[in-house]
């Protein structure tokens, strides 16, 4: 292994087969030996790598000293000050001479046994893991409250991945992922890609224009994201007209309610793509639904049909509508340090998702809204997501967000925030459309036109900043 300087001179670094990995870093024994021999008391140095349960391999140094007055602590300090911390020798052995072969070259083989002795027993003996033990702790996005640590087992995650093994190899496919890797969505997506031989392109943060350029530049075939991301992409009209996005075969949209209007826009952006409405939760590990086992085509906004070995039931409503409860092999075991919350949401292995669903005659499931988002207006149950879907069917509306505010007469009333494609439409037009397209009790009592809707770090819509503006809009109605 060599390096070349700016003048074209070459320098020997070490043998490629001598290199070892310590804590994820490539280490060359020869580089450590050179560094140690710069110490005024060291005549010769030899470094040997030995196995380590934590770091992989660690360096042990053998030194011949010019003078015995220097201590091992002095040498350790010198090594830490003179080179990267990851490559400093974990132990020093002072010897009278280093072994050489008949060719008079240094022969490190006799040093191996002594290096293992110098290392001693592993400082932290690794515990043998079992399938039911904690495999990972992932935090929820906090979109419905404070983020919670979700404890997931090794066995559960292995099962969840196993159901996503493709029937045929997917080499040649390329997925673009931008969601934070510390949340379930992106982490699981990356794992599924690697499991199936799919190349992964990662973006550090979302920007609509940069995302579209990356799709074209890297010839991505598989995309995934949340509705807000694709709504923002749809605004990049000039860029969309220039880019070749024809290689995209599949788009999965999830983590928030999806509307027919947005599906139509995404189909225009990626005309060759099959579009799927995805659903999952961190607690469920994350997958719950898939295609119909009898091959029935999935309806446009359907989340799919329950996976094999996944049990689902709808509670608190009619037989085909209610709050989704799930039990599966991938189910989380607890919320970290929150026994009260765990007990309220996880009972006898059944997880209360808090998501209101309906089921059609073929067994397909559809998202209606969050149970804790529902409000009562004039004695009627109203779900903001249903109003948002209705508003986004208007040809001039790009995005909509509905917030409930208190009202002395109705209990609570909906206030709508809209991002428009074109400013020619009036608030009166939107009110009329809402009254004609849905039940009168759920029509927004006020509309606020905004340039964009607030999003959290996970790119999900964050309605909390809208609350104060909704209250102001409601007050204006009474003036």
XYZ file of C-alpha atoms in Angstrom:
479
model
C 0.000 0.000 0.000
C 1.505 3.330 -1.090
C 0.672 7.003 -0.980
C 1.835 9.699 -3.404
C 2.545 13.328 -2.472
C 1.907 16.446 -4.541
C 5.342 16.234 -6.164
C 4.830 12.673 -7.338
C 7.036 11.023 -4.703
C 5.848 7.656 -3.381
C 5.817 6.417 0.230
C 5.362 2.904 1.610
C 2.423 2.631 4.039
C 2.252 -1.096 4.682
C 1.278 -4.471 3.322
C -2.364 -4.727 2.276
C -2.598 -8.100 4.011
C -1.183 -6.594 7.243
C -3.999 -4.065 7.487
C -6.647 -4.683 10.144
C -9.872 -2.944 11.163
C -10.152 -1.422 14.630
C -13.511 0.098 15.513
C -14.389 0.552 11.852
C -11.068 2.227 10.941
C -8.359 0.771 8.682
C -5.083 0.455 10.590
C -1.605 -0.345 9.196
C 0.883 -1.733 11.777
C 3.780 -0.117 9.913
C 2.349 3.371 10.477
C 2.127 2.761 14.237
C 5.678 1.374 14.283
C 7.021 4.484 12.529
C 5.233 6.689 15.028
C 6.583 4.766 18.052
C 10.140 4.797 16.722
C 10.030 8.596 16.731
C 10.074 8.411 20.548
C 13.671 9.143 21.667
C 13.755 6.094 23.966
C 12.478 3.545 21.409
C 15.005 1.678 19.284
C 12.614 -0.690 17.494
C 8.875 -1.355 17.481
C 6.669 -4.148 16.160
C 2.882 -4.060 16.218
C 0.659 -7.146 16.151
C -3.146 -7.172 15.828
C -5.219 -9.447 18.066
C -8.986 -10.124 18.085
C -11.232 -7.964 20.247
C -14.952 -8.530 20.833
C -15.741 -4.817 20.773
C -13.347 -3.270 18.235
C -12.806 -6.244 15.925
C -8.999 -6.161 16.275
C -6.688 -4.054 18.424
C -2.942 -3.284 18.184
C -0.412 -4.625 20.712
C 3.083 -3.055 20.592
C 6.438 -4.745 21.256
C 9.290 -2.283 21.834
C 13.052 -2.494 22.228
C 14.189 0.451 24.351
C 17.434 2.397 24.213
C 17.039 3.168 27.884
C 14.870 1.574 30.538
C 13.994 4.850 32.231
C 10.907 5.368 30.060
C 7.688 3.833 31.400
C 4.837 2.107 29.596
C 2.576 5.003 30.646
C 4.983 7.410 28.909
C 4.731 5.344 25.722
C 0.927 5.211 25.893
C 0.743 8.962 26.342
C 3.154 9.519 23.437
C 1.086 7.247 21.163
C -2.170 9.026 21.996
C -0.592 12.435 21.381
C 1.158 11.418 18.153
C -1.508 9.549 16.190
C -5.235 8.899 15.908
C -6.817 7.529 19.074
C -8.277 4.486 17.329
C -4.813 3.187 16.353
C -2.947 3.612 19.650
C -1.553 0.326 21.059
C -3.791 -1.060 23.792
C -0.818 -2.722 25.485
C 3.003 -2.426 25.373
C 5.466 -5.281 25.852
C 9.110 -4.330 26.449
C 11.537 -6.887 24.955
C 15.313 -7.154 24.628
C 15.121 -7.907 20.911
C 12.589 -8.599 18.186
C 12.514 -11.985 16.417
C 13.935 -12.148 12.890
C 13.787 -14.760 10.144
C 16.838 -16.291 8.443
C 16.650 -13.423 5.955
C 17.144 -11.043 8.908
C 13.679 -9.574 8.296
C 11.389 -8.987 11.259
C 9.305 -12.120 11.944
C 6.137 -11.275 13.894
C 4.767 -14.814 14.085
C 6.450 -15.665 17.417
C 4.912 -12.488 18.895
C 1.298 -13.542 18.302
C 0.919 -15.688 21.417
C 2.549 -13.056 23.614
C 0.275 -10.383 22.125
C -2.792 -12.422 23.101
C -1.423 -12.759 26.640
C -0.777 -9.010 26.805
C -4.317 -8.281 25.708
C -5.713 -10.358 28.562
C -9.374 -11.345 28.817
C -11.951 -9.204 27.039
C -12.792 -6.196 29.189
C -16.509 -6.577 28.516
C -17.530 -10.181 27.824
C -20.344 -10.179 25.305
C -23.654 -11.603 26.441
C -25.165 -14.239 24.199
C -28.277 -12.731 22.668
C -31.605 -14.523 22.361
C -34.339 -13.885 19.766
C -36.713 -12.301 22.279
C -34.183 -9.802 23.621
C -34.128 -6.160 22.562
C -32.765 -5.735 19.053
C -33.305 -2.005 18.667
C -35.020 0.975 20.251
C -36.486 3.442 17.767
C -38.200 6.680 18.645
C -41.532 7.711 17.181
C -41.674 10.955 15.215
C -43.637 12.747 17.931
C -46.294 13.914 15.467
C -49.013 12.834 17.944
C -47.178 13.960 21.086
C -43.782 13.529 22.723
C -41.506 10.974 20.953
C -41.541 7.561 22.626
C -38.814 4.899 22.593
C -40.251 1.774 20.948
C -38.507 -1.441 22.050
C -38.343 -4.105 19.311
C -36.943 -7.640 19.509
C -34.421 -9.396 17.253
C -36.964 -12.064 16.286
C -39.656 -9.520 15.507
C -37.470 -7.532 13.142
C -36.164 -10.663 11.427
C -39.754 -11.766 10.834
C -40.710 -8.325 9.513
C -37.820 -8.409 7.051
C -38.570 -11.990 6.002
C -42.012 -11.084 4.651
C -40.384 -8.535 2.334
C -37.995 -10.942 0.614
C -38.719 -10.656 -3.094
C -39.701 -13.788 -5.003
C -37.152 -12.891 -7.697
C -33.819 -11.023 -7.375
C -34.109 -7.250 -7.709
C -30.563 -6.492 -8.819
C -30.522 -3.420 -11.029
C -33.225 -1.610 -9.077
C -32.246 1.598 -7.311
C -34.098 3.264 -4.430
C -33.838 6.916 -3.365
C -34.300 7.393 0.389
C -34.337 10.754 2.161
C -36.222 10.133 5.427
C -34.123 10.219 8.646
C -32.382 6.887 9.237
C -33.040 7.087 12.976
C -36.771 6.522 12.352
C -38.410 3.253 11.346
C -39.522 4.381 7.892
C -36.090 4.890 6.326
C -34.192 2.369 8.457
C -36.533 -0.480 7.547
C -36.666 0.643 3.918
C -32.869 0.530 3.646
C -32.794 -2.921 5.280
C -35.372 -4.285 2.827
C -33.399 -2.857 -0.100
C -30.126 -4.418 1.032
C -31.869 -7.735 1.705
C -33.116 -7.821 -1.890
C -29.967 -6.570 -3.598
C -31.430 -3.149 -4.378
C -28.982 -0.253 -4.644
C -29.691 2.621 -2.249
C -29.166 6.334 -2.889
C -29.305 8.389 0.318
C -30.022 12.115 0.591
C -29.092 13.920 3.846
C -32.165 16.179 3.775
C -35.212 16.792 1.616
C -35.430 19.529 -0.965
C -38.015 19.087 -3.708
C -35.831 20.250 -6.598
C -32.748 18.365 -5.372
C -34.816 15.204 -4.917
C -36.162 15.292 -8.466
C -32.687 15.953 -9.864
C -31.340 12.983 -7.873
C -34.064 10.718 -9.284
C -32.999 11.626 -12.811
C -29.232 11.732 -12.218
C -29.033 8.385 -10.405
C -31.675 6.721 -12.590
C -33.719 5.674 -9.583
C -36.482 3.131 -10.122
C -38.070 2.946 -6.648
C -39.237 5.943 -4.607
C -40.865 6.321 -1.220
C -41.904 9.265 0.895
C -44.763 11.037 2.572
C -47.537 13.087 0.920
C -45.994 16.458 1.820
C -42.801 15.614 -0.064
C -44.619 14.708 -3.270
C -46.930 17.726 -2.994
C -43.861 19.988 -2.875
C -42.333 18.175 -5.857
C -45.506 18.789 -7.852
C -44.844 22.545 -7.585
C -41.546 22.202 -9.515
C -43.280 22.458 -12.888
C -40.370 23.810 -14.944
C -37.981 21.221 -13.543
C -40.458 18.383 -14.083
C -40.792 19.396 -17.724
C -36.998 19.105 -18.237
C -36.146 15.912 -16.362
C -36.352 12.328 -17.578
C -38.175 10.472 -14.791
C -39.369 7.586 -16.932
C -37.269 4.955 -15.128
C -39.342 5.182 -11.943
C -41.320 1.929 -11.658
C -42.867 2.177 -8.203
C -43.749 4.926 -5.726
C -44.829 4.161 -2.163
C -46.437 7.009 -0.224
C -47.148 6.651 3.477
C -46.844 7.957 7.051
C -49.731 10.415 6.489
C -53.155 10.475 4.787
C -53.098 10.275 0.988
C -55.649 11.874 -1.349
C -56.853 10.934 -4.831
C -55.775 14.348 -6.084
C -52.187 13.808 -4.951
C -52.101 10.311 -6.455
C -53.098 11.860 -9.786
C -50.311 14.450 -9.515
C -47.720 11.805 -8.633
C -48.865 9.714 -11.597
C -48.302 12.731 -13.857
C -44.776 13.164 -12.472
C -43.903 9.468 -12.800
C -46.128 8.110 -15.591
C -44.522 4.633 -15.643
C -44.855 4.068 -11.897
C -47.250 1.945 -9.888
C -48.361 4.025 -6.890
C -49.051 2.385 -3.535
C -50.586 3.870 -0.400
C -48.364 2.495 2.361
C -49.118 2.124 6.049
C -47.108 0.968 9.028
C -46.206 1.965 12.557
C -42.975 1.786 14.502
C -44.780 -0.232 17.169
C -46.014 -2.847 14.668
C -42.482 -3.359 13.457
C -43.653 -1.754 10.932
C -45.565 -3.811 8.355
C -49.246 -4.734 8.612
C -50.701 -4.840 5.089
C -49.774 -6.253 1.665
C -51.477 -7.204 -1.613
C -54.636 -9.324 -1.589
C -53.836 -13.072 -1.345
C -56.277 -13.822 -4.189
C -54.643 -11.278 -6.473
C -57.486 -8.758 -6.365
C -56.300 -5.324 -7.561
C -55.730 -2.902 -4.708
C -58.192 0.040 -4.795
C -56.587 3.449 -5.245
C -56.416 4.650 -1.625
C -56.467 1.252 0.054
C -53.676 0.371 2.475
C -53.898 -3.268 1.413
C -54.877 -6.590 2.969
C -53.425 -7.924 6.271
C -50.169 -9.882 6.009
C -50.163 -13.591 6.887
C -49.645 -14.078 10.651
C -50.885 -10.519 11.300
C -54.162 -10.307 13.226
C -56.260 -7.160 12.952
C -59.559 -6.033 14.418
C -61.588 -2.821 14.397
C -62.886 -1.638 17.756
C -65.205 1.093 18.971
C -67.321 1.391 15.856
C -69.383 -0.692 13.453
C -68.146 -4.084 12.275
C -66.355 -2.645 9.255
C -65.146 0.611 10.808
C -63.332 1.514 14.008
C -59.924 1.919 15.627
C -57.337 -0.527 14.278
C -55.860 -3.000 16.783
C -52.993 -5.224 15.621
C -51.168 -8.329 16.850
C -48.169 -9.700 14.951
C -44.796 -11.470 15.402
C -43.036 -8.101 14.961
C -44.976 -6.306 17.703
C -43.013 -4.037 20.053
C -42.528 -5.178 23.645
C -42.837 -1.848 25.463
C -42.372 1.903 25.370
C -39.024 2.583 27.020
C -39.491 3.655 30.664
C -43.207 4.343 30.099
C -45.062 1.437 31.745
C -48.319 3.393 32.016
C -48.405 4.244 28.317
C -47.389 0.681 27.414
C -50.245 -0.741 29.469
C -52.749 1.590 27.844
C -51.680 0.831 24.251
C -50.524 -2.819 24.422
C -52.858 -5.389 25.991
C -52.490 -9.165 25.619
C -50.245 -8.562 22.625
C -52.815 -6.336 20.888
C -51.596 -2.860 19.972
C -54.073 0.018 19.803
C -52.816 2.066 16.835
C -55.190 4.970 17.483
C -55.892 5.038 13.731
C -59.502 4.892 12.577
C -59.970 2.538 9.624
C -62.727 1.117 7.487
C -62.779 -2.255 5.710
C -64.480 -2.962 2.390
C -66.218 -6.148 1.264
C -63.001 -7.618 -0.185
C -61.063 -7.170 3.050
C -59.077 -4.096 1.977
C -58.434 -1.458 4.661
C -58.633 2.344 4.352
C -57.340 5.071 6.660
C -60.009 7.490 7.911
C -58.140 9.529 10.528
C -56.566 9.556 13.962
C -58.956 8.761 16.801
C -57.421 11.622 18.803
C -57.796 14.017 15.818
C -61.543 13.455 15.631
C -63.708 16.278 16.943
C -67.444 16.780 17.397
C -69.142 19.559 15.439
C -72.843 20.029 16.136
C -73.125 16.475 17.442
C -71.382 14.911 14.412
C -68.005 13.137 14.448
C -65.608 14.908 12.097
C -62.170 13.715 10.914
C -59.841 16.455 9.591
C -58.280 14.007 7.131
C -61.592 13.470 5.370
C -62.056 17.222 4.885
C -58.474 17.550 3.610
C -59.041 14.804 1.035
C -62.192 16.550 -0.155
C -60.493 19.967 -0.465
C -57.527 18.547 -2.388
C -59.925 17.323 -5.055
C -60.435 20.978 -6.014
C -58.279 21.611 -9.119
C -56.755 24.785 -7.630
C -55.752 23.270 -4.264
C -52.289 21.745 -3.922
C -52.398 20.954 -0.177
C -54.870 21.332 2.652
C -54.667 21.093 6.442
C -57.670 21.295 8.745
C -57.515 22.343 12.411
C -60.389 22.230 14.897
C -61.025 25.172 17.243
C -63.592 25.628 20.051
C -67.007 27.108 19.244
C -69.733 28.100 21.714
C -72.553 26.775 19.533
C -71.106 23.752 17.681
C -68.547 22.576 20.233
C -65.687 22.648 17.698
C -65.499 23.858 14.111
C -62.996 23.178 11.284
C -60.645 25.869 9.963
C -58.857 25.084 6.679
C -55.349 26.115 5.595
C -54.732 25.720 1.857
C -51.766 25.970 -0.490
C -53.037 26.957 -3.932
C -51.669 26.070 -7.352
C -53.141 29.287 -8.703
C -54.308 32.408 -6.911
C -57.283 32.984 -9.218
C -59.594 30.915 -7.027
C -61.375 32.809 -4.244
C -62.180 31.807 -0.687
C -65.876 31.958 -1.639
C -65.199 29.446 -4.433
C -63.566 27.100 -1.919
C -66.438 27.450 0.557
C -68.962 26.685 -2.167
C -66.941 23.651 -3.300
C -66.755 22.335 0.278
C -70.504 22.681 0.810
C -71.228 20.935 -2.493
C -68.693 18.122 -1.971
C -69.300 17.003 1.611
C -71.739 17.125 4.507
C -72.635 20.657 5.599
C -71.630 20.070 9.233
C -68.002 19.386 8.258
C -67.412 22.283 5.855
C -64.579 24.629 6.963
C -65.975 27.764 8.558
C -62.922 29.758 7.468
C -60.135 29.381 4.908
C -56.571 30.654 5.319
C -54.412 30.734 2.178
C -50.710 30.054 2.889
C -47.589 29.666 0.762
C -46.636 26.402 2.465
C -47.690 24.170 5.336
C -45.359 23.579 8.307
C -43.568 20.229 8.476
C -41.581 18.447 11.191
C -38.035 17.078 10.773
C -39.568 13.829 9.495
C -41.242 15.833 6.667
C -44.680 15.042 8.116
C -47.257 17.805 8.312
C -47.010 19.561 11.703
C -50.304 21.263 12.562
C -49.220 22.616 15.941
C -47.968 25.971 14.549
C -51.349 26.427 12.810
C -53.405 26.316 16.005
C -52.930 29.986 16.944
C -53.726 31.163 13.408
C -56.840 28.979 13.364
C -58.043 30.612 16.592
C -57.502 34.062 15.040
C -59.466 33.030 11.938
C -62.311 31.769 14.133
C -62.397 35.036 16.108
C -62.639 36.998 12.863
C -65.855 35.110 12.037
C -67.578 36.686 15.059
C -66.649 40.278 14.268
